[in-house]
Amino acid sequence: MKKIRKIAFSGIVTVLLLMLLTPFAAYTQAEGTSSAAGGTAAEKLKGGPVFIIPVDQEIERGLQSFLERGFEEAAKYGAVLIVLEIDTPGGLVDSAEQIGQMVRDSEIPTAAYVKGDAASAGSYIALNANSIIMKPGSMIGAASLVDMNGKSVEDAKMVSYWKSKMVGAASLNGRDPEIAAGMMDVNLVVNKPELGVNKAQGQIIALTSDEALKAGYADHLADTPEEAITLLGYSTDDIFRVEHTGAEKMSHFLTNPIIMTILLFIGIAGIVIELLVPGFGAPGIIGTLAFALYFFGNYVAGFAGAETWLLFILGLVMLVLELFVPSFGILGLLGSVSLVAGVVRAAFSLEHAFLNLGIAFAAATVVIAIVAVVFKERGIWNRFILRDSLTKEQGFVPVLEKLSLIGASGVSITPLRPAGTALVGNERVDVVTEGSFISSGVPVSVVKVEGGRVVVKESEE
């Protein structure tokens, strides 16, 4: 009995102690919770739409047009951050400049996530962003100028201009300008041991992700763009990825220099064959479709405007009119000039336009010549050549030769000057003299008959 009481007493004491300590425990727990909540609030990520725009192709006006659309959509949806997901070998300097300015002037914060290569002009675009985050194993740099054949540009003015652009972009966010200069100037020596950069003359700086992080050319390393967004302090709950539309993908394919040359070749050959050897229909349709694809691709890519379609249609109409309206070649010449002007205006550079057009025209000339020889009987030139002959089998009867009149005598009815009418036998005949004048009523004799031509002379009797 005593033992039970002792346990009971002990239990009562325990309960009393718990009751006394509970408020302190609750207070301590509440204080801890409050402290944790304060820490979470301090580390809270910024919410709002985040737009990821891929830069995963050669830099040209097509990419520029795509990025402009992406930035417009981001502004429309009230984006709090734009992430450029970069993996490009570079491209055109002028397009890179336009894109860089667009990134630089954006009212929405921008970040470059280098998931592959930010080479050449791609490094310039990345440097214009507010932040650069790189995926482990990626690269940034190697921005020396090269021409269309891949050879280094040695023009001092161009090199100096592009160097100033790279240096200016690097300086925007406090990155070492000498490293940016060393990314494109092979003659520059850069020795920055504290940044892990040592470039000798004749070399170009290309930084790996780890080297870029040490040199201050990358703010963070991240395996995914979502991780990069979090590192920048933004929430990943509302991410939009801007994708290429079907028309943009098709445009990217159609504006390939090889495809453009093929389209021009088919267009020129098809239309000219249809004009020279009419009646088929298919060459004209295929040629017109090829030209339409050429202009469509360049229009979507942002190379061409509505005026290129007008020039093409106007040129085509004048070429067709040349076949039916006698203009001494003026319409044909104007049509050709209009067509060529439309093709050149639609291309992204004059050099490419004339090169593609020259190759296409040479190849089309060979094909047109072969078709003209094979189908020479159907050519339009047959309209200007009289090839049919009038035969008796077709019902055409020639003038009868009056050979029986040779040697016959008669008398002139009218004066023969030298032509006139004579009565030969009992038949009035239109005659002609050998050149002399014979008065009416003078005896004549027939000396020659040539078809319907009866030749007479004055008779001596």
Short mmCIF file of N, CA, C and O in Angstrom, two decimals, residues 153-241:
data_model
loop_
_atom_site.label_atom_id
_atom_site.label_comp_id
_atom_site.label_asym_id
_atom_site.label_seq_id
_atom_site.Cartn_x
_atom_site.Cartn_y
_atom_site.Cartn_z
N VAL A 153 40.02 38.37 -89.74
CA VAL A 153 39.94 39.71 -90.31
C VAL A 153 41.09 40.53 -89.75
O VAL A 153 41.26 40.62 -88.53
N GLU A 154 41.88 41.13 -90.64
CA GLU A 154 43.05 41.90 -90.22
C GLU A 154 42.86 43.40 -90.38
O GLU A 154 43.80 44.16 -90.20
N ASP A 155 41.66 43.81 -90.73
CA ASP A 155 41.38 45.23 -90.86
C ASP A 155 41.49 45.89 -89.48
O ASP A 155 40.73 45.58 -88.56
N ALA A 156 42.43 46.82 -89.34
CA ALA A 156 42.70 47.44 -88.04
C ALA A 156 41.48 48.17 -87.50
O ALA A 156 41.21 48.14 -86.29
N LYS A 157 40.73 48.83 -88.38
CA LYS A 157 39.55 49.57 -87.94
C LYS A 157 38.48 48.63 -87.40
O LYS A 157 37.87 48.89 -86.35
N MET A 158 38.24 47.54 -88.10
CA MET A 158 37.24 46.58 -87.66
C MET A 158 37.64 45.93 -86.34
O MET A 158 36.81 45.76 -85.44
N VAL A 159 38.92 45.56 -86.23
CA VAL A 159 39.41 44.94 -85.00
C VAL A 159 39.27 45.90 -83.82
O VAL A 159 38.81 45.53 -82.73
N SER A 160 39.66 47.15 -84.02
CA SER A 160 39.57 48.15 -82.97
C SER A 160 38.12 48.40 -82.56
O SER A 160 37.81 48.54 -81.37
N TYR A 161 37.24 48.43 -83.56
CA TYR A 161 35.81 48.67 -83.29
C TYR A 161 35.22 47.54 -82.45
O TYR A 161 34.55 47.78 -81.44
N TRP A 162 35.47 46.31 -82.86
CA TRP A 162 34.91 45.16 -82.17
C TRP A 162 35.51 45.03 -80.76
O TRP A 162 34.84 44.64 -79.81
N LYS A 163 36.80 45.38 -80.62
CA LYS A 163 37.44 45.34 -79.30
C LYS A 163 36.75 46.32 -78.36
O LYS A 163 36.49 46.01 -77.19
N SER A 164 36.45 47.51 -78.87
CA SER A 164 35.78 48.51 -78.02
C SER A 164 34.40 48.03 -77.59
O SER A 164 33.97 48.30 -76.46
N LYS A 165 33.73 47.31 -78.45
CA LYS A 165 32.41 46.77 -78.11
C LYS A 165 32.52 45.73 -77.00
O LYS A 165 31.74 45.72 -76.04
N MET A 166 33.48 44.82 -77.13
CA MET A 166 33.68 43.78 -76.13
C MET A 166 34.09 44.38 -74.78
O MET A 166 33.57 43.98 -73.73
N VAL A 167 35.00 45.33 -74.82
CA VAL A 167 35.46 45.97 -73.59
C VAL A 167 34.31 46.72 -72.92
O VAL A 167 34.13 46.67 -71.69
N GLY A 168 33.53 47.44 -73.71
CA GLY A 168 32.40 48.18 -73.16
C GLY A 168 31.37 47.27 -72.51
O GLY A 168 30.83 47.57 -71.44
N ALA A 169 31.09 46.11 -73.16
CA ALA A 169 30.12 45.17 -72.59
C ALA A 169 30.63 44.58 -71.29
O ALA A 169 29.87 44.39 -70.33
N ALA A 170 31.93 44.27 -71.23
CA ALA A 170 32.50 43.70 -70.01
C ALA A 170 32.47 44.71 -68.87
O ALA A 170 32.22 44.36 -67.70
N SER A 171 32.70 45.97 -69.18
CA SER A 171 32.77 47.01 -68.15
C SER A 171 31.40 47.32 -67.55
O SER A 171 31.33 47.93 -66.47
N LEU A 172 30.33 46.94 -68.25
CA LEU A 172 28.99 47.24 -67.76
C LEU A 172 28.76 46.72 -66.34
O LEU A 172 28.14 47.38 -65.51
N ASN A 173 29.25 45.51 -66.07
CA ASN A 173 29.02 44.88 -64.77
C ASN A 173 30.32 44.62 -64.01
O ASN A 173 30.41 43.66 -63.24
N GLY A 174 31.30 45.46 -64.26
CA GLY A 174 32.53 45.42 -63.49
C GLY A 174 33.44 44.26 -63.79
O GLY A 174 34.23 43.86 -62.93
N ARG A 175 33.38 43.71 -65.00
CA ARG A 175 34.28 42.61 -65.36
C ARG A 175 35.56 43.19 -65.97
O ARG A 175 35.52 44.24 -66.61
N ASP A 176 36.66 42.49 -65.77
CA ASP A 176 37.96 42.98 -66.22
C ASP A 176 37.95 43.22 -67.73
O ASP A 176 37.77 42.28 -68.52
N PRO A 177 38.15 44.46 -68.19
CA PRO A 177 38.07 44.75 -69.63
C PRO A 177 39.20 44.14 -70.44
O PRO A 177 39.03 43.86 -71.62
N GLU A 178 40.38 43.96 -69.82
CA GLU A 178 41.51 43.40 -70.57
C GLU A 178 41.23 41.97 -71.01
O GLU A 178 41.66 41.54 -72.08
N ILE A 179 40.52 41.22 -70.19
CA ILE A 179 40.18 39.84 -70.56
C ILE A 179 39.24 39.84 -71.76
O ILE A 179 39.39 39.02 -72.68
N ALA A 180 38.28 40.75 -71.76
CA ALA A 180 37.36 40.86 -72.90
C ALA A 180 38.12 41.22 -74.17
O ALA A 180 37.85 40.68 -75.24
N ALA A 181 39.09 42.14 -74.04
CA ALA A 181 39.90 42.51 -75.20
C ALA A 181 40.71 41.32 -75.69
O ALA A 181 40.89 41.11 -76.89
N GLY A 182 41.22 40.52 -74.73
CA GLY A 182 42.02 39.36 -75.10
C GLY A 182 41.20 38.24 -75.72
O GLY A 182 41.76 37.33 -76.33
N MET A 183 39.86 38.33 -75.59
CA MET A 183 39.00 37.32 -76.22
C MET A 183 38.94 37.49 -77.73
O MET A 183 38.53 36.57 -78.44
N MET A 184 39.32 38.69 -78.22
CA MET A 184 39.21 38.90 -79.66
C MET A 184 40.48 39.42 -80.33
O MET A 184 40.65 39.31 -81.54
N ASP A 185 41.43 39.98 -79.57
CA ASP A 185 42.64 40.54 -80.15
C ASP A 185 43.80 39.55 -79.97
O ASP A 185 44.30 39.34 -78.86
N VAL A 186 44.24 38.96 -81.07
CA VAL A 186 45.31 37.96 -81.00
C VAL A 186 46.65 38.59 -80.66
O VAL A 186 47.57 37.91 -80.19
N ASN A 187 46.81 39.88 -80.90
CA ASN A 187 48.09 40.54 -80.68
C ASN A 187 48.26 41.05 -79.26
O ASN A 187 49.35 41.50 -78.88
N LEU A 188 47.19 40.99 -78.48
CA LEU A 188 47.24 41.54 -77.13
C LEU A 188 47.83 40.52 -76.15
O LEU A 188 47.56 39.32 -76.24
N VAL A 189 48.64 41.00 -75.20
CA VAL A 189 49.20 40.16 -74.14
C VAL A 189 48.46 40.47 -72.85
O VAL A 189 48.38 41.64 -72.43
N VAL A 190 47.90 39.45 -72.21
CA VAL A 190 47.15 39.63 -70.97
C VAL A 190 47.76 38.71 -69.90
O VAL A 190 47.81 37.49 -70.07
N ASN A 191 48.21 39.30 -68.83
CA ASN A 191 48.80 38.53 -67.73
C ASN A 191 48.11 38.91 -66.43
O ASN A 191 48.39 39.95 -65.83
N LYS A 192 47.15 38.09 -66.03
CA LYS A 192 46.37 38.34 -64.82
C LYS A 192 46.43 37.10 -63.93
O LYS A 192 45.47 36.33 -63.84
N PRO A 193 47.56 36.86 -63.27
CA PRO A 193 47.67 35.64 -62.46
C PRO A 193 46.66 35.58 -61.33
O PRO A 193 46.21 34.50 -60.95
N GLU A 194 46.29 36.73 -60.77
CA GLU A 194 45.30 36.73 -59.68
C GLU A 194 43.92 36.29 -60.16
O GLU A 194 43.09 35.85 -59.37
N LEU A 195 43.68 36.41 -61.48
CA LEU A 195 42.40 35.98 -62.06
C LEU A 195 42.53 34.67 -62.82
O LEU A 195 41.55 34.21 -63.42
N GLY A 196 43.73 34.13 -62.83
CA GLY A 196 43.94 32.85 -63.51
C GLY A 196 44.00 32.97 -65.02
O GLY A 196 43.71 32.00 -65.72
N VAL A 197 44.36 34.15 -65.54
CA VAL A 197 44.40 34.35 -66.98
C VAL A 197 45.81 34.73 -67.39
O VAL A 197 46.40 35.67 -66.84
N ASN A 198 46.34 34.00 -68.35
CA ASN A 198 47.68 34.29 -68.87
C ASN A 198 47.65 34.06 -70.38
O ASN A 198 47.66 32.92 -70.85
N LYS A 199 47.61 35.14 -71.15
CA LYS A 199 47.49 35.05 -72.60
C LYS A 199 48.74 35.61 -73.26
O LYS A 199 49.11 36.76 -73.03
N ALA A 200 49.36 34.82 -74.11
CA ALA A 200 50.52 35.28 -74.86
C ALA A 200 50.07 35.83 -76.21
O ALA A 200 48.92 35.63 -76.64
N GLN A 201 50.96 36.53 -76.89
CA GLN A 201 50.64 37.06 -78.21
C GLN A 201 50.37 35.91 -79.18
O GLN A 201 51.08 34.91 -79.19
N GLY A 202 49.33 36.09 -80.00
CA GLY A 202 48.96 35.04 -80.95
C GLY A 202 47.89 34.11 -80.42
O GLY A 202 47.42 33.24 -81.16
N GLN A 203 47.49 34.26 -79.15
CA GLN A 203 46.46 33.42 -78.56
C GLN A 203 45.17 34.20 -78.38
O GLN A 203 45.15 35.43 -78.41
N ILE A 204 44.08 33.45 -78.20
CA ILE A 204 42.77 34.03 -77.95
C ILE A 204 42.26 33.46 -76.64
O ILE A 204 42.36 32.26 -76.39
N ILE A 205 41.68 34.31 -75.80
CA ILE A 205 41.16 33.86 -74.51
C ILE A 205 39.80 33.19 -74.69
O ILE A 205 38.89 33.75 -75.28
N ALA A 206 39.71 31.96 -74.19
CA ALA A 206 38.45 31.23 -74.11
C ALA A 206 38.42 30.59 -72.73
O ALA A 206 39.26 29.75 -72.41
N LEU A 207 37.46 31.00 -71.90
CA LEU A 207 37.42 30.58 -70.51
C LEU A 207 36.46 29.42 -70.30
O LEU A 207 35.33 29.44 -70.80
N THR A 208 36.92 28.42 -69.54
CA THR A 208 36.01 27.37 -69.10
C THR A 208 35.14 27.94 -67.98
O THR A 208 35.36 29.05 -67.50
N SER A 209 34.16 27.17 -67.55
CA SER A 209 33.26 27.65 -66.51
C SER A 209 34.01 27.95 -65.22
O SER A 209 33.78 28.99 -64.58
N ASP A 210 34.94 27.07 -64.84
CA ASP A 210 35.72 27.31 -63.61
C ASP A 210 36.63 28.52 -63.76
O ASP A 210 36.77 29.33 -62.83
N GLU A 211 37.27 28.65 -64.93
CA GLU A 211 38.14 29.81 -65.17
C GLU A 211 37.34 31.10 -65.19
O GLU A 211 37.79 32.13 -64.68
N ALA A 212 36.16 31.04 -65.78
CA ALA A 212 35.32 32.24 -65.84
C ALA A 212 34.87 32.64 -64.44
O ALA A 212 34.79 33.84 -64.11
N LEU A 213 34.57 31.66 -63.58
CA LEU A 213 34.15 31.96 -62.22
C LEU A 213 35.28 32.65 -61.46
O LEU A 213 35.07 33.63 -60.74
N LYS A 214 36.51 32.16 -61.63
CA LYS A 214 37.66 32.75 -60.95
C LYS A 214 37.98 34.14 -61.49
O LYS A 214 38.36 35.05 -60.74
N ALA A 215 37.81 34.32 -62.81
CA ALA A 215 38.14 35.61 -63.44
C ALA A 215 37.04 36.64 -63.29
O ALA A 215 37.20 37.78 -63.72
N GLY A 216 35.90 36.25 -62.68
CA GLY A 216 34.80 37.19 -62.53
C GLY A 216 33.91 37.30 -63.75
O GLY A 216 33.09 38.22 -63.84
N TYR A 217 34.07 36.37 -64.69
CA TYR A 217 33.24 36.38 -65.89
C TYR A 217 32.04 35.44 -65.76
O TYR A 217 31.27 35.28 -66.69
N ALA A 218 31.89 34.83 -64.61
CA ALA A 218 30.71 34.06 -64.27
C ALA A 218 30.41 34.35 -62.81
O ALA A 218 31.31 34.37 -61.95
N ASP A 219 29.14 34.60 -62.49
CA ASP A 219 28.75 34.90 -61.12
C ASP A 219 28.48 33.64 -60.31
O ASP A 219 28.68 33.62 -59.10
N HIS A 220 28.00 32.60 -60.98
CA HIS A 220 27.71 31.33 -60.32
C HIS A 220 27.89 30.20 -61.33
O HIS A 220 27.95 30.43 -62.54
N LEU A 221 27.93 28.98 -60.82
CA LEU A 221 27.85 27.77 -61.64
C LEU A 221 26.55 27.06 -61.28
O LEU A 221 26.21 26.95 -60.10
N ALA A 222 25.85 26.58 -62.29
CA ALA A 222 24.58 25.89 -62.05
C ALA A 222 24.38 24.83 -63.11
O ALA A 222 24.72 25.02 -64.28
N ASP A 223 23.80 23.70 -62.69
CA ASP A 223 23.58 22.59 -63.63
C ASP A 223 22.37 22.80 -64.52
O ASP A 223 22.29 22.25 -65.61
N THR A 224 21.41 23.58 -64.05
CA THR A 224 20.18 23.80 -64.81
C THR A 224 19.81 25.28 -64.77
O THR A 224 20.23 26.00 -63.85
N PRO A 225 19.02 25.74 -65.72
CA PRO A 225 18.57 27.13 -65.67
C PRO A 225 17.70 27.40 -64.45
O PRO A 225 17.71 28.52 -63.92
N GLU A 226 16.94 26.39 -64.00
CA GLU A 226 16.12 26.57 -62.80
C GLU A 226 17.00 26.84 -61.58
O GLU A 226 16.68 27.69 -60.74
N GLU A 227 18.10 26.10 -61.48
CA GLU A 227 19.04 26.33 -60.38
C GLU A 227 19.65 27.73 -60.49
O GLU A 227 19.85 28.41 -59.47
N ALA A 228 19.94 28.15 -61.72
CA ALA A 228 20.49 29.49 -61.91
C ALA A 228 19.50 30.55 -61.47
O ALA A 228 19.88 31.55 -60.84
N ILE A 229 18.23 30.35 -61.75
CA ILE A 229 17.19 31.31 -61.36
C ILE A 229 17.13 31.41 -59.84
O ILE A 229 17.01 32.50 -59.27
N THR A 230 17.21 30.26 -59.17
CA THR A 230 17.18 30.26 -57.70
C THR A 230 18.40 30.97 -57.12
O THR A 230 18.29 31.73 -56.16
N LEU A 231 19.56 30.74 -57.71
CA LEU A 231 20.77 31.40 -57.22
C LEU A 231 20.68 32.91 -57.36
O LEU A 231 21.30 33.65 -56.58
N LEU A 232 19.92 33.38 -58.33
CA LEU A 232 19.75 34.83 -58.52
C LEU A 232 18.69 35.41 -57.61
O LEU A 232 18.46 36.62 -57.62
N GLY A 233 18.01 34.53 -56.82
CA GLY A 233 17.02 35.00 -55.86
C GLY A 233 15.61 35.07 -56.37
O GLY A 233 14.78 35.81 -55.82
N TYR A 234 15.30 34.33 -57.42
CA TYR A 234 13.96 34.35 -57.99
C TYR A 234 13.30 32.98 -57.82
O TYR A 234 13.98 31.93 -57.83
N SER A 235 12.00 32.99 -57.73
CA SER A 235 11.25 31.75 -57.59
C SER A 235 11.11 31.06 -58.94
O SER A 235 11.04 31.71 -60.00
N THR A 236 11.06 29.73 -58.90
CA THR A 236 10.90 28.94 -60.12
C THR A 236 9.47 28.43 -60.29
O THR A 236 9.21 27.52 -61.07
N ASP A 237 8.53 29.03 -59.55
CA ASP A 237 7.15 28.57 -59.60
C ASP A 237 6.43 28.99 -60.88
O ASP A 237 5.41 28.41 -61.25
N ASP A 238 6.94 30.02 -61.53
CA ASP A 238 6.23 30.59 -62.70
C ASP A 238 7.22 30.83 -63.83
O ASP A 238 7.59 31.96 -64.13
N ILE A 239 7.66 29.74 -64.48
CA ILE A 239 8.66 29.83 -65.55
C ILE A 239 7.99 29.66 -66.90
O ILE A 239 7.19 28.74 -67.11
N PHE A 240 8.33 30.53 -67.82
CA PHE A 240 7.85 30.43 -69.21
C PHE A 240 9.06 30.24 -70.12
O PHE A 240 10.04 30.98 -70.02
N ARG A 241 8.99 29.27 -71.00
CA ARG A 241 10.06 29.04 -71.98
C ARG A 241 9.55 29.46 -73.35
O ARG A 241 8.56 28.91 -73.84
#
